[in-house]
XYZ file of C-alpha atoms in Angstrom:
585
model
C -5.173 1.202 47.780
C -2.416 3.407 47.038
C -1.197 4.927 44.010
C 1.842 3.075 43.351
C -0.724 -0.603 44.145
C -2.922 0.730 41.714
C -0.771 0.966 39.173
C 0.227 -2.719 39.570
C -3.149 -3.686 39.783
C -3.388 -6.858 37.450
C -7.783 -6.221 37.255
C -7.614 -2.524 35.930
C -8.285 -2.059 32.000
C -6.121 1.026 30.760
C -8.867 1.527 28.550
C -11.198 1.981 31.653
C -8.614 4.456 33.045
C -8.858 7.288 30.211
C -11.642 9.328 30.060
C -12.784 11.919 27.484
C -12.519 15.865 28.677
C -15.408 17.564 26.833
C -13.647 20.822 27.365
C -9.944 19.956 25.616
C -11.593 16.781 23.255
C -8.412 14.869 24.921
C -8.310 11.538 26.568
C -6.813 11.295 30.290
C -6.173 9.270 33.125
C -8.361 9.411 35.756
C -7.800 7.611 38.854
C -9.728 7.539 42.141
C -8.897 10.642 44.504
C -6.532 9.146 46.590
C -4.233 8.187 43.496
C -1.608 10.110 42.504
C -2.380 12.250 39.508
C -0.387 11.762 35.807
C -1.571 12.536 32.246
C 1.078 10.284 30.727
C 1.596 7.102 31.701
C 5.521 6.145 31.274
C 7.149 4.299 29.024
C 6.951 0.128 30.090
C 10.120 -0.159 32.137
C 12.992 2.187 32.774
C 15.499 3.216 30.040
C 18.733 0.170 31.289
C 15.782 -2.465 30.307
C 18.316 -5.146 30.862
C 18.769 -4.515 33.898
C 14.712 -5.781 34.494
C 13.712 -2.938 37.079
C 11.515 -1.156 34.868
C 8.368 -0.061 36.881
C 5.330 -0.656 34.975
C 3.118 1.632 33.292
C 0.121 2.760 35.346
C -2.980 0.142 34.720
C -0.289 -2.746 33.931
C 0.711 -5.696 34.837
C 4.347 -5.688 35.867
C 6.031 -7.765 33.165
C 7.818 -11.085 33.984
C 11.468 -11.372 33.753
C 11.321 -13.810 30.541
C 8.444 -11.088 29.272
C 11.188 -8.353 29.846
C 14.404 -9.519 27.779
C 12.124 -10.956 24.999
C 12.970 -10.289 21.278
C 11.037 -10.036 19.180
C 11.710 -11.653 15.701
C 10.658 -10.098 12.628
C 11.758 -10.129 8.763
C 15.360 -9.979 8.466
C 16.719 -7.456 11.187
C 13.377 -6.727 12.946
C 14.158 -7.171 16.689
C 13.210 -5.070 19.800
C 16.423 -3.088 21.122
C 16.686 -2.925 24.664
C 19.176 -0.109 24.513
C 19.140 3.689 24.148
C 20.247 4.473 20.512
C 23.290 5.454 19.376
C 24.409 7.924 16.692
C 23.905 6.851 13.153
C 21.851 3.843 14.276
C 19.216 4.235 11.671
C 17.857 1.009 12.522
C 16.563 1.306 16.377
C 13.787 2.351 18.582
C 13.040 6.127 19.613
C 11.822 7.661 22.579
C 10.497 10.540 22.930
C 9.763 12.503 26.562
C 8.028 15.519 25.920
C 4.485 15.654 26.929
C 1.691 16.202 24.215
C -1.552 19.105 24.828
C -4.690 18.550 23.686
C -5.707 20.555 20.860
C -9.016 21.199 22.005
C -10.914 19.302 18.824
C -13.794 17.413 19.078
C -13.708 13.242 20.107
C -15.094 12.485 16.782
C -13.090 15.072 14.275
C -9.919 13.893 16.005
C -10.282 10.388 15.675
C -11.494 10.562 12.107
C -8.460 11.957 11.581
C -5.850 10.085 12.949
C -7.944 6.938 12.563
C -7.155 7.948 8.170
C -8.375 6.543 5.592
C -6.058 4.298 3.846
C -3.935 0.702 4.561
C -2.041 2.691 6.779
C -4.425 1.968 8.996
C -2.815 -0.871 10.782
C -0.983 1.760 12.739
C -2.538 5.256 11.581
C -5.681 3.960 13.149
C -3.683 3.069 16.477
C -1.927 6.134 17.208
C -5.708 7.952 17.550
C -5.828 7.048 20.780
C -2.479 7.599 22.071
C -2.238 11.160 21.727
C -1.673 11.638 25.569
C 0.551 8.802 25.931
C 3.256 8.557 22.903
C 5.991 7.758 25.501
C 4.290 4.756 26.430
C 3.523 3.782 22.412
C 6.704 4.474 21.624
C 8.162 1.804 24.054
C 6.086 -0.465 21.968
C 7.501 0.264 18.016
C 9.799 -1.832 16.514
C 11.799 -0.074 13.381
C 14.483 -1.123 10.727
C 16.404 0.961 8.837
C 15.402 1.507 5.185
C 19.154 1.736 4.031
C 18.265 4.206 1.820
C 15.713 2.767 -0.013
C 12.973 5.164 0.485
C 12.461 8.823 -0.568
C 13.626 10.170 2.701
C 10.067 10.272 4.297
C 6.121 11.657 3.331
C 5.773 15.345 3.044
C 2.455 17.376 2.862
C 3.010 18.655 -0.550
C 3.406 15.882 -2.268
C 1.763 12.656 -2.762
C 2.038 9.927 -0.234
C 3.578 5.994 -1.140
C 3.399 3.256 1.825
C 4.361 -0.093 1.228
C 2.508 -2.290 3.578
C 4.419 -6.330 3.731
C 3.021 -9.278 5.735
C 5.631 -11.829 6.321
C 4.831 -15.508 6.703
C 7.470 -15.984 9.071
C 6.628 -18.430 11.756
C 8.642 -17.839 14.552
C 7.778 -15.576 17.443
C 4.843 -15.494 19.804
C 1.485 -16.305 18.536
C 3.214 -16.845 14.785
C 3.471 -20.904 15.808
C 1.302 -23.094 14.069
C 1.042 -22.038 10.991
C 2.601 -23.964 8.038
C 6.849 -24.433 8.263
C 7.810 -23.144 11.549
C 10.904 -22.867 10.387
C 10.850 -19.993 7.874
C 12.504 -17.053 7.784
C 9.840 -15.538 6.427
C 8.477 -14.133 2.735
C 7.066 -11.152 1.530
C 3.764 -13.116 1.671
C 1.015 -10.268 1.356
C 2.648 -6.962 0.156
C 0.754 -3.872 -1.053
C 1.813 -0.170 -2.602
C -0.273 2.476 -0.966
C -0.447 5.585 -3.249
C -2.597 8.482 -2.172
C -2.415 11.530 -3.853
C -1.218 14.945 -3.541
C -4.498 16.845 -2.926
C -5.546 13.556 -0.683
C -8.618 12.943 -2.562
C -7.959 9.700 -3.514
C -6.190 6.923 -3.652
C -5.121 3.406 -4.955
C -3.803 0.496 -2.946
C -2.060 -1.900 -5.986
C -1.458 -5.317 -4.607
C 1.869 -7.297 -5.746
C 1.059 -11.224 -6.384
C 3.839 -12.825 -4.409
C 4.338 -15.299 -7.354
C 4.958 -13.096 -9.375
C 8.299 -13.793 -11.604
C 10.833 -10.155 -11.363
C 14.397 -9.034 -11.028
C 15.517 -8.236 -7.734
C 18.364 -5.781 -7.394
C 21.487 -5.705 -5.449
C 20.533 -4.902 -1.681
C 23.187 -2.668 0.399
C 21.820 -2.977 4.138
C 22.648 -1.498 7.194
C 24.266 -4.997 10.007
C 23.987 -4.458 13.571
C 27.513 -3.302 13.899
C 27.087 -0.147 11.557
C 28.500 -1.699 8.573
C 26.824 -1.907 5.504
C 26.467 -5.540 3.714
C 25.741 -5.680 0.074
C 23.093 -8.379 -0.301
C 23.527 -9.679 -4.272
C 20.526 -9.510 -6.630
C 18.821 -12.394 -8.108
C 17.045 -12.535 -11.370
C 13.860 -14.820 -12.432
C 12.572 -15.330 -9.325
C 9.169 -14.769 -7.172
C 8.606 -11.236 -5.856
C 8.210 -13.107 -2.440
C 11.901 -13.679 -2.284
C 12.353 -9.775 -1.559
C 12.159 -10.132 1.717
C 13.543 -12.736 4.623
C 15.645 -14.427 2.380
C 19.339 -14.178 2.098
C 19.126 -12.052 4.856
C 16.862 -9.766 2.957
C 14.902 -7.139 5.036
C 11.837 -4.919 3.876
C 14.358 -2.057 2.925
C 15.241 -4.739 0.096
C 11.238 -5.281 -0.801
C 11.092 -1.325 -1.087
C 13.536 -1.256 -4.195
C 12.431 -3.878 -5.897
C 8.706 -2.369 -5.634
C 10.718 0.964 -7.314
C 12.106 -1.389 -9.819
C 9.406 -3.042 -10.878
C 6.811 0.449 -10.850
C 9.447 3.283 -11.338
C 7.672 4.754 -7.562
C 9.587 5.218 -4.764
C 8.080 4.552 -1.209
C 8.341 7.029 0.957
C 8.030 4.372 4.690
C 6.848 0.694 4.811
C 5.349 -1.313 7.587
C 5.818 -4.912 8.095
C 2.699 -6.785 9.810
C 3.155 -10.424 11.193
C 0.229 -13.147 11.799
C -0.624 -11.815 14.876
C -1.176 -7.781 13.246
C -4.138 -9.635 11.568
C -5.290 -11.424 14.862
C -5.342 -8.519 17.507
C -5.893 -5.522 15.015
C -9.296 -7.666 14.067
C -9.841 -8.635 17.788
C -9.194 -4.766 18.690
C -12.248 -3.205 16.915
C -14.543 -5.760 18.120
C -14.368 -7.848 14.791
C -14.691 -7.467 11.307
C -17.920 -8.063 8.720
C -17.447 -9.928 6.305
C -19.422 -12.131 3.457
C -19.241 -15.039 1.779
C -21.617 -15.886 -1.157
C -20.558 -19.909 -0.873
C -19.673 -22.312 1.906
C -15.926 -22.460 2.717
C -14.578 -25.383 4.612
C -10.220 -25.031 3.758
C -8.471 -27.719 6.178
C -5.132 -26.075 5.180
C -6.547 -22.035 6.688
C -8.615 -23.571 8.693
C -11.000 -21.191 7.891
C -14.960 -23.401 7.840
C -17.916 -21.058 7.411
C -21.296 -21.174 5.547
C -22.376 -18.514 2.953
C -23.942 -15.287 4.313
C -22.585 -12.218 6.293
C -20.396 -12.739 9.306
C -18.649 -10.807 12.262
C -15.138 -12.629 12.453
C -11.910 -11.640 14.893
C -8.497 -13.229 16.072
C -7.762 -16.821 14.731
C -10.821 -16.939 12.587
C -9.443 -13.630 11.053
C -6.653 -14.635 10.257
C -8.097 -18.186 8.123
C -9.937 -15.914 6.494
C -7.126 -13.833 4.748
C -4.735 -16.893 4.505
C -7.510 -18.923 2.785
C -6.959 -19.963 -0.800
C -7.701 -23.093 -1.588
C -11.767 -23.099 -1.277
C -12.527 -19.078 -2.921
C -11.958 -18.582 -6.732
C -9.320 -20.516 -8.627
C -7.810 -21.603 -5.640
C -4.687 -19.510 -6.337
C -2.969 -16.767 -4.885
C -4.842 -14.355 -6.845
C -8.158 -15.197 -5.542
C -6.317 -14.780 -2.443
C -5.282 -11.586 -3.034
C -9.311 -10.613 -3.549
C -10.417 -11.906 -0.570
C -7.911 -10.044 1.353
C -8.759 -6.766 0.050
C -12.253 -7.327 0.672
C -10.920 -7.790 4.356
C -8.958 -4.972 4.710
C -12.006 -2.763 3.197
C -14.301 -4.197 5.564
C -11.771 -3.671 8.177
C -11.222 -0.007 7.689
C -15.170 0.642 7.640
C -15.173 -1.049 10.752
C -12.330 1.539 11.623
C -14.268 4.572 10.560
C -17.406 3.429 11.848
C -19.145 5.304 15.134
C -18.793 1.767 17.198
C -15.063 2.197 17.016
C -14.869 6.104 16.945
C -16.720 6.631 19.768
C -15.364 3.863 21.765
C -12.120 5.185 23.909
C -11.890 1.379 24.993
C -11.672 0.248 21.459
C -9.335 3.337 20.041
C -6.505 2.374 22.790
C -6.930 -1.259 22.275
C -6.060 -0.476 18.613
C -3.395 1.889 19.686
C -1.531 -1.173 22.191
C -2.808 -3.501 19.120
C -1.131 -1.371 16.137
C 2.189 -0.346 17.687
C 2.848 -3.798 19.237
C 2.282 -6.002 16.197
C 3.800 -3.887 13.657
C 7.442 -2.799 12.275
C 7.875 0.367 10.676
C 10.832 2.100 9.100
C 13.301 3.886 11.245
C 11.928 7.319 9.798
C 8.685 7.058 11.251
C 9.407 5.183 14.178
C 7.777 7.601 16.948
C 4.281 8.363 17.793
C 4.394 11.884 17.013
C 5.576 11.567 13.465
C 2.725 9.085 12.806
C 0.181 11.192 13.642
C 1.394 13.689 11.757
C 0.884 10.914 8.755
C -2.423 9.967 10.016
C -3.692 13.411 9.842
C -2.758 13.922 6.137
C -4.282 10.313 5.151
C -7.390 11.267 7.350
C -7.649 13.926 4.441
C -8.968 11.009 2.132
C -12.489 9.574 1.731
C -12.748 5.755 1.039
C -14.779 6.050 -1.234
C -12.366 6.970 -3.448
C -9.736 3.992 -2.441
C -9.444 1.244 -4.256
C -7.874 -1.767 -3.938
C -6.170 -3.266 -7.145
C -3.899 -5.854 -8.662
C -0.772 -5.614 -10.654
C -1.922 -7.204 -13.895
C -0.177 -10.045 -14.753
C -0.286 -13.430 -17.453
C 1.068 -16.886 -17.063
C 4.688 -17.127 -17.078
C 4.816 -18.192 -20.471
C 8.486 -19.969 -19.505
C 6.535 -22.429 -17.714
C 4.362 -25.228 -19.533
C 2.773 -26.392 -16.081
C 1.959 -22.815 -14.976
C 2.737 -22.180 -11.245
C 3.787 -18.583 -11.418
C 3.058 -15.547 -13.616
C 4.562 -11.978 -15.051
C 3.730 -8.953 -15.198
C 1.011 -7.890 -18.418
C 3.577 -6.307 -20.523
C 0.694 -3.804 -21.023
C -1.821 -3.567 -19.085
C 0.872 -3.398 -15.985
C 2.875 -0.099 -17.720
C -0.398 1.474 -18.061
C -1.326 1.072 -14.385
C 1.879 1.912 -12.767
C 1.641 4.886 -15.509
C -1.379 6.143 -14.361
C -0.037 5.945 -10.323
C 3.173 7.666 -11.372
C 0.733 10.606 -12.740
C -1.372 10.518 -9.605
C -4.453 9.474 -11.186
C -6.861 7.700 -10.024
C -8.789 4.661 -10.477
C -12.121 6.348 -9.177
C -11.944 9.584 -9.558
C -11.845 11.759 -12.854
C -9.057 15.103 -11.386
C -9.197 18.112 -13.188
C -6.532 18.510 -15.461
C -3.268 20.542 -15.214
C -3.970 23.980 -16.002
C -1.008 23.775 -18.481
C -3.293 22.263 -21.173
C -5.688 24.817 -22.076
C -9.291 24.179 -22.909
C -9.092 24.463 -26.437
C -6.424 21.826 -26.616
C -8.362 19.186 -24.238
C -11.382 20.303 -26.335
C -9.860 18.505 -29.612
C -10.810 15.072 -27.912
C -14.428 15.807 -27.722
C -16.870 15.348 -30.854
C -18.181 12.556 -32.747
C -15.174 9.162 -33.330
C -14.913 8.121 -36.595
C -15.462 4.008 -37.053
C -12.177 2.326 -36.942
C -12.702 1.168 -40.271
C -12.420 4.606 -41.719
C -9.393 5.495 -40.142
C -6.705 6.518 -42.919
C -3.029 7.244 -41.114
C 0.472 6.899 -42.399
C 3.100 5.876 -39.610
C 6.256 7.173 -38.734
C 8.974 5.885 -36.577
C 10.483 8.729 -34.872
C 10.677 7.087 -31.422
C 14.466 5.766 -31.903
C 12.682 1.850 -31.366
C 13.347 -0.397 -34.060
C 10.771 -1.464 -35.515
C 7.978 0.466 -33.720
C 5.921 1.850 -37.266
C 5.529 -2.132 -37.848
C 4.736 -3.192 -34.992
C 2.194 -0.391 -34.295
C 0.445 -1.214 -37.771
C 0.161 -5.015 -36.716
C -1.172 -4.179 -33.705
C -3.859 -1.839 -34.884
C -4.896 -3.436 -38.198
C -5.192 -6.995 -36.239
C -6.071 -5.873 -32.785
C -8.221 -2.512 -33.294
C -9.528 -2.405 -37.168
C -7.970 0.346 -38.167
C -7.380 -1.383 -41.773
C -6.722 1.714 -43.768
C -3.192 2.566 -42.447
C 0.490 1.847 -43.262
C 3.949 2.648 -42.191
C 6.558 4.809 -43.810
C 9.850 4.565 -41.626
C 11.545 6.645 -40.192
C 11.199 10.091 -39.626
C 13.253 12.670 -40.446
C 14.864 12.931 -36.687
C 13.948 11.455 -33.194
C 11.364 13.218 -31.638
C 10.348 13.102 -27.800
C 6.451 13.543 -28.220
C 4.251 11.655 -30.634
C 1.886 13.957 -32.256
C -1.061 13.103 -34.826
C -1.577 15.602 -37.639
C -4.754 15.729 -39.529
C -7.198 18.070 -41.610
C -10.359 19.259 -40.234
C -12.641 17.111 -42.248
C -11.011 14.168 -40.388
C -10.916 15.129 -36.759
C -13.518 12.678 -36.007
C -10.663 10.231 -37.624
C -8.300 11.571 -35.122
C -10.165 11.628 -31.936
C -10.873 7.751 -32.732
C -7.280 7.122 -33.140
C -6.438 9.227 -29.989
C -9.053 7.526 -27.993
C -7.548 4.051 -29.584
C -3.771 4.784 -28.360
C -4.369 6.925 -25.606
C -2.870 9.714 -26.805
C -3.342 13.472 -25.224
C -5.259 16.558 -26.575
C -2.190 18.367 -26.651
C -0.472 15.029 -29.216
C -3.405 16.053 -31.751
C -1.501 18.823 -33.996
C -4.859 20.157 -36.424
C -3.652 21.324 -39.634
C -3.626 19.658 -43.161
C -3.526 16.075 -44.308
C -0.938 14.410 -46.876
C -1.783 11.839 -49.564
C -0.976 8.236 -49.069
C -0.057 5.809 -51.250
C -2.810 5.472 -52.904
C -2.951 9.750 -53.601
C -5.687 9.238 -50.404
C -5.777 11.986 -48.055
C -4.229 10.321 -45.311
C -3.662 11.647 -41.557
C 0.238 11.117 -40.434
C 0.995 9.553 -36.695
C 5.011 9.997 -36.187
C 6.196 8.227 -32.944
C 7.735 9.631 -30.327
C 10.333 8.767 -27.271
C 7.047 8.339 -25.171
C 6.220 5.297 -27.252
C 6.499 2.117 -24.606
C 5.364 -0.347 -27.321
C 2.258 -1.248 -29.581
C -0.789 -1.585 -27.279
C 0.375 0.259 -24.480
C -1.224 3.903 -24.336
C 0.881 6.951 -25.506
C -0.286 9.089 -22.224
C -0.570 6.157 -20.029
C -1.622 7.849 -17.460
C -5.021 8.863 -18.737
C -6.366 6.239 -18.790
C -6.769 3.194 -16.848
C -6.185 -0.600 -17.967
C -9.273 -2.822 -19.713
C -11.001 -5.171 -17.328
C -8.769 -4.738 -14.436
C -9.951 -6.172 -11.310
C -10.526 -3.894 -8.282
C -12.054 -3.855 -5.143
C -13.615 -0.667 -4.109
C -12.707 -0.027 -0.092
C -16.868 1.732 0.264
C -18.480 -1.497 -0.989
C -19.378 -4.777 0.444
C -18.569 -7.655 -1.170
C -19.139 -11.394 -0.689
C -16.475 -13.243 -1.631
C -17.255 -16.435 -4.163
């Protein structure tokens, strides 16, 4: 058979045709002697696609006509161009035709890295084994402008924020069946990947898509070049971000800002099928499941114990809700993050590293079933990503969940809001690039002596004496700070003075020596800093008490909610750590 039949050839795997070169650590194509040698297969079909005269990539079917001049349909804009792009078209498709050398790194060192470590994965994890063959990838990406939503793109020196959406939407091949066909589509699944800037850790902070927000006005990039403001909304689910009113994920991406004050730097957009092949890719994912679970409405019906699940069966398992937990979208929520864990073990693990078959699967898989933001819509630019989230160890990743109440508007609750305090304090602590698993060394700005100050013996809440002044510029925030810790905390021997002389920016705690075991209790009760402890001399109370004075600052965000939020993390938040297994109940 000659070269140019061989290529056609509808019973060759691509996967079969790449084999690893011990001496560069690269993938290539090898074909049989009498084939025509390439590194690089093309890109699938010429650059006039509409004309439909594309020749097919080496190892692949030729596509049929209808396959050719198919859109796809995805959130809002999403559709695959079948033109070259023009200037200032944010919103389409790049190609790129330069050829890519091997670095000469080993299989498994190169795949850990580009496979990262993160939620990124869903494309990350694809590029690894498309190093040789970008053109080809590239043909498959699908990219929508982010309208200026985003920070202008990752950098190395800084930390990293990915906002990951699944849409709902129905329409589309392999998206049928599933609940109202007719959609246009939610944000139905939608989580904020931080990792930090030294890439030691990270946290991956879940957003309930019932959750009640504000979502702000919406200028997006049309077809045509012209921008069309799409009108905020207030009071309404988070899901409503995205698909409609013509909403598209660069929409999702400010109201994320709005709501947690970060700024994503991309986002990718997954679809039912992402879930389906991605699974199907690596060969299937482990899960486990400490109950039976038979949900008519997933479709998901499987007894307790550990199983190995892929493709439809996948796919009931993250939309199931009705037969795990409450039966809400919260326990939903869990279960997915214990799938997306399990799946990026699976994506780590030697089975999948070591498998060229299985890393180009994922890299057809990834770039096919996802859209990405015009920014990072080219091969080369995510594995430049890849490489700095391949930096991070899962073991410090962990999943979480915005915290959040019942909507207290509602008396039959269907909906919540965000925990006025708990949620600050998380979003707080991301902001600061902390993390939820691992205790970072401090900024060398606060010296040792002043971090010192919050070590020693803590007083019993009961003997804390402390005057309180207002000097945040907040009505009423002396008050409402006694209330809270005389009710909430026992700190029964305090009272509040006013206002202070001036506004201040910092709060700051002043006490004697004899009472800085009163002081570190106090810090350690409203998170305040070594550096807000200011040791020097009491003043008498009311009582002619020596009595330890707390003035309030412009950092104050309201009683209960810590002074430095960021150190440290929320009470009994729920979180799902991506190195553990977990069977979901």
């Amino acid at each position: 058979m000659d070269a140019q039949g061989r290529g056609r050839a509808e019973n060759i795997d691509p996967a079969d045709q790449w084999v690893l070169n011990p001496d560069t650590g690269d993938y290539e194509l090898r074909l049989s002697p009498s084939a025509g040698q390439s590194s690089v297969p093309g890109p699938r079909g010429s650059s006039s696609r509409t004309g439909g005269r594309g020749r097919s990539a080496p190892g692949r079917e030729r596509s049929r006509p209808d396959e050719r001049d198919e859109r796809r349909e995805v959130p809002g804009q999403r559709r695959r161009r079948v033109k070259e792009p023009e200037p200032g078209s944010g919103g389409r498709r790049k190609q790129n035709s330069r050829k890519s050398k091997g670095k000469g790194k080993s299989k498994g060192k190169k795949a850990m890295i580009w496979t990262g470590g993160s939620l990124a994965f869903l494309l990350v994890a694809g590029c690894a084994g498309g190093y040789l063959y970008y053109q080809h990838l590239n043909d498959n990406i699908t990219s929508i402008d982010d309208d200026g939503a985003s920070t202008g793109g990752f950098s190395k020196d800084r930390a990293i924020n990915i906002l990951v959406m699944g849409t709902d939407k129905r329409s589309g091949s392999g998206n049928k069946g599933y609940g109202d066909e007719g959609s246009v589509g939610h944000a139905d699944t939608t989580i904020l990947l931080h990792v930090s800037k030294d890439r030691t850790n990270a946290t991956a902070l879940s957003i309930p898509r019932d959750m009640i927000i504000d979502i702000p006005d919406c200028p997006t990039k049309q077809d045509d070049g012209s921008t069309k403001n799409i009108p905020g909304t207030q009071n309404v689910r988070f899901n409503e971000s995205l698909g409609q009113y013509d909403r598209t994920p660069s929409c999702t991406m400010r109201t994320v800002t709005k709501i947690t004050g970060i700024t994503p730097d991309h986002f990718m957009v997954a679809d039912f099928n992402a879930v389906k092949t991605l699974s199907s890719a690596v060969g299937g994912v482990d899960v486990c499941l400490a109950k039976d679970i038979d949900d008519p409405k997933s479709h998901l019906k499987l007894p307790k114990g550990k199983h190995t699940i892929e493709g439809e069966d996948a796919l009931a398992f993250v939309r199931t809700r009705h037969s795990v937990g409450t039966g809400g979208d919260l326990s939903r929520i869990e279960l997915q993050q214990q799938f997306l864990s399990a799946l990026m073990r699976k994506l780590k693990s030697n089975d999948t590293l070591s498998s060229p078959k299985k890393m180009i699967s994922l890299a057809e898989s990834g770039t096919k079933a996802l859209t990405v933001d015009s920014k990072i819509a080219d091969i080369m630019k995510l594995k430049d990503l890849g490489m700095e989230l391949g930096k991070l160890d899962m073991k410090n990743l962990s999943f979480a969940t915005v915290p959040v109440i019942d909507n207290p508007a509602e008396k039959v609750h269907t909906t919540v809001v965000p925990d006025p305090t708990k949620a600050e304090q998380l979003f707080a602590m991301m902001r600061a690039d902390e993390s939820l698993t691992v205790v970072k060394k401090k900024e060398k700005a606060e010296k040792a002596e002043v971090a010192a100050r919050l070590k020693g013996p803590k007083a019993d809440p009961s003997e804390v004496r402390v005057d309180i002044y207002n000097g945040s510029g907040k009505t009423g925030a002396a008050q409402t700070t006694l209330t809270w810790l005389q009710n909430n905390e026992g700190v029964l021997k305090s009272s509040q003075l006013g206002n202070a002389p001036s506004d201040i920016k910092k709060t700051t705690l002043e006490y004697a020596p004899d009472q800085a075991d009163q002081a570190r209790r106090l810090a350690d009760i409203m998170g305040l800093s070594g550096a807000a402890l200011k040791p020097g001399k009491s003043e008498k109370n009311a009582q002619g008490l020596p009595a330890m004075k707390l003035t309030l600052g412009g950092d104050f965000k309201g009683a209960g909610v810590p002074i430095d939020a960021s150190s440290k993390a929320p009470k009994d938040i729920k979180k799902v750590e991506a190195d553990k297994v977990m069977c979901a109940k």
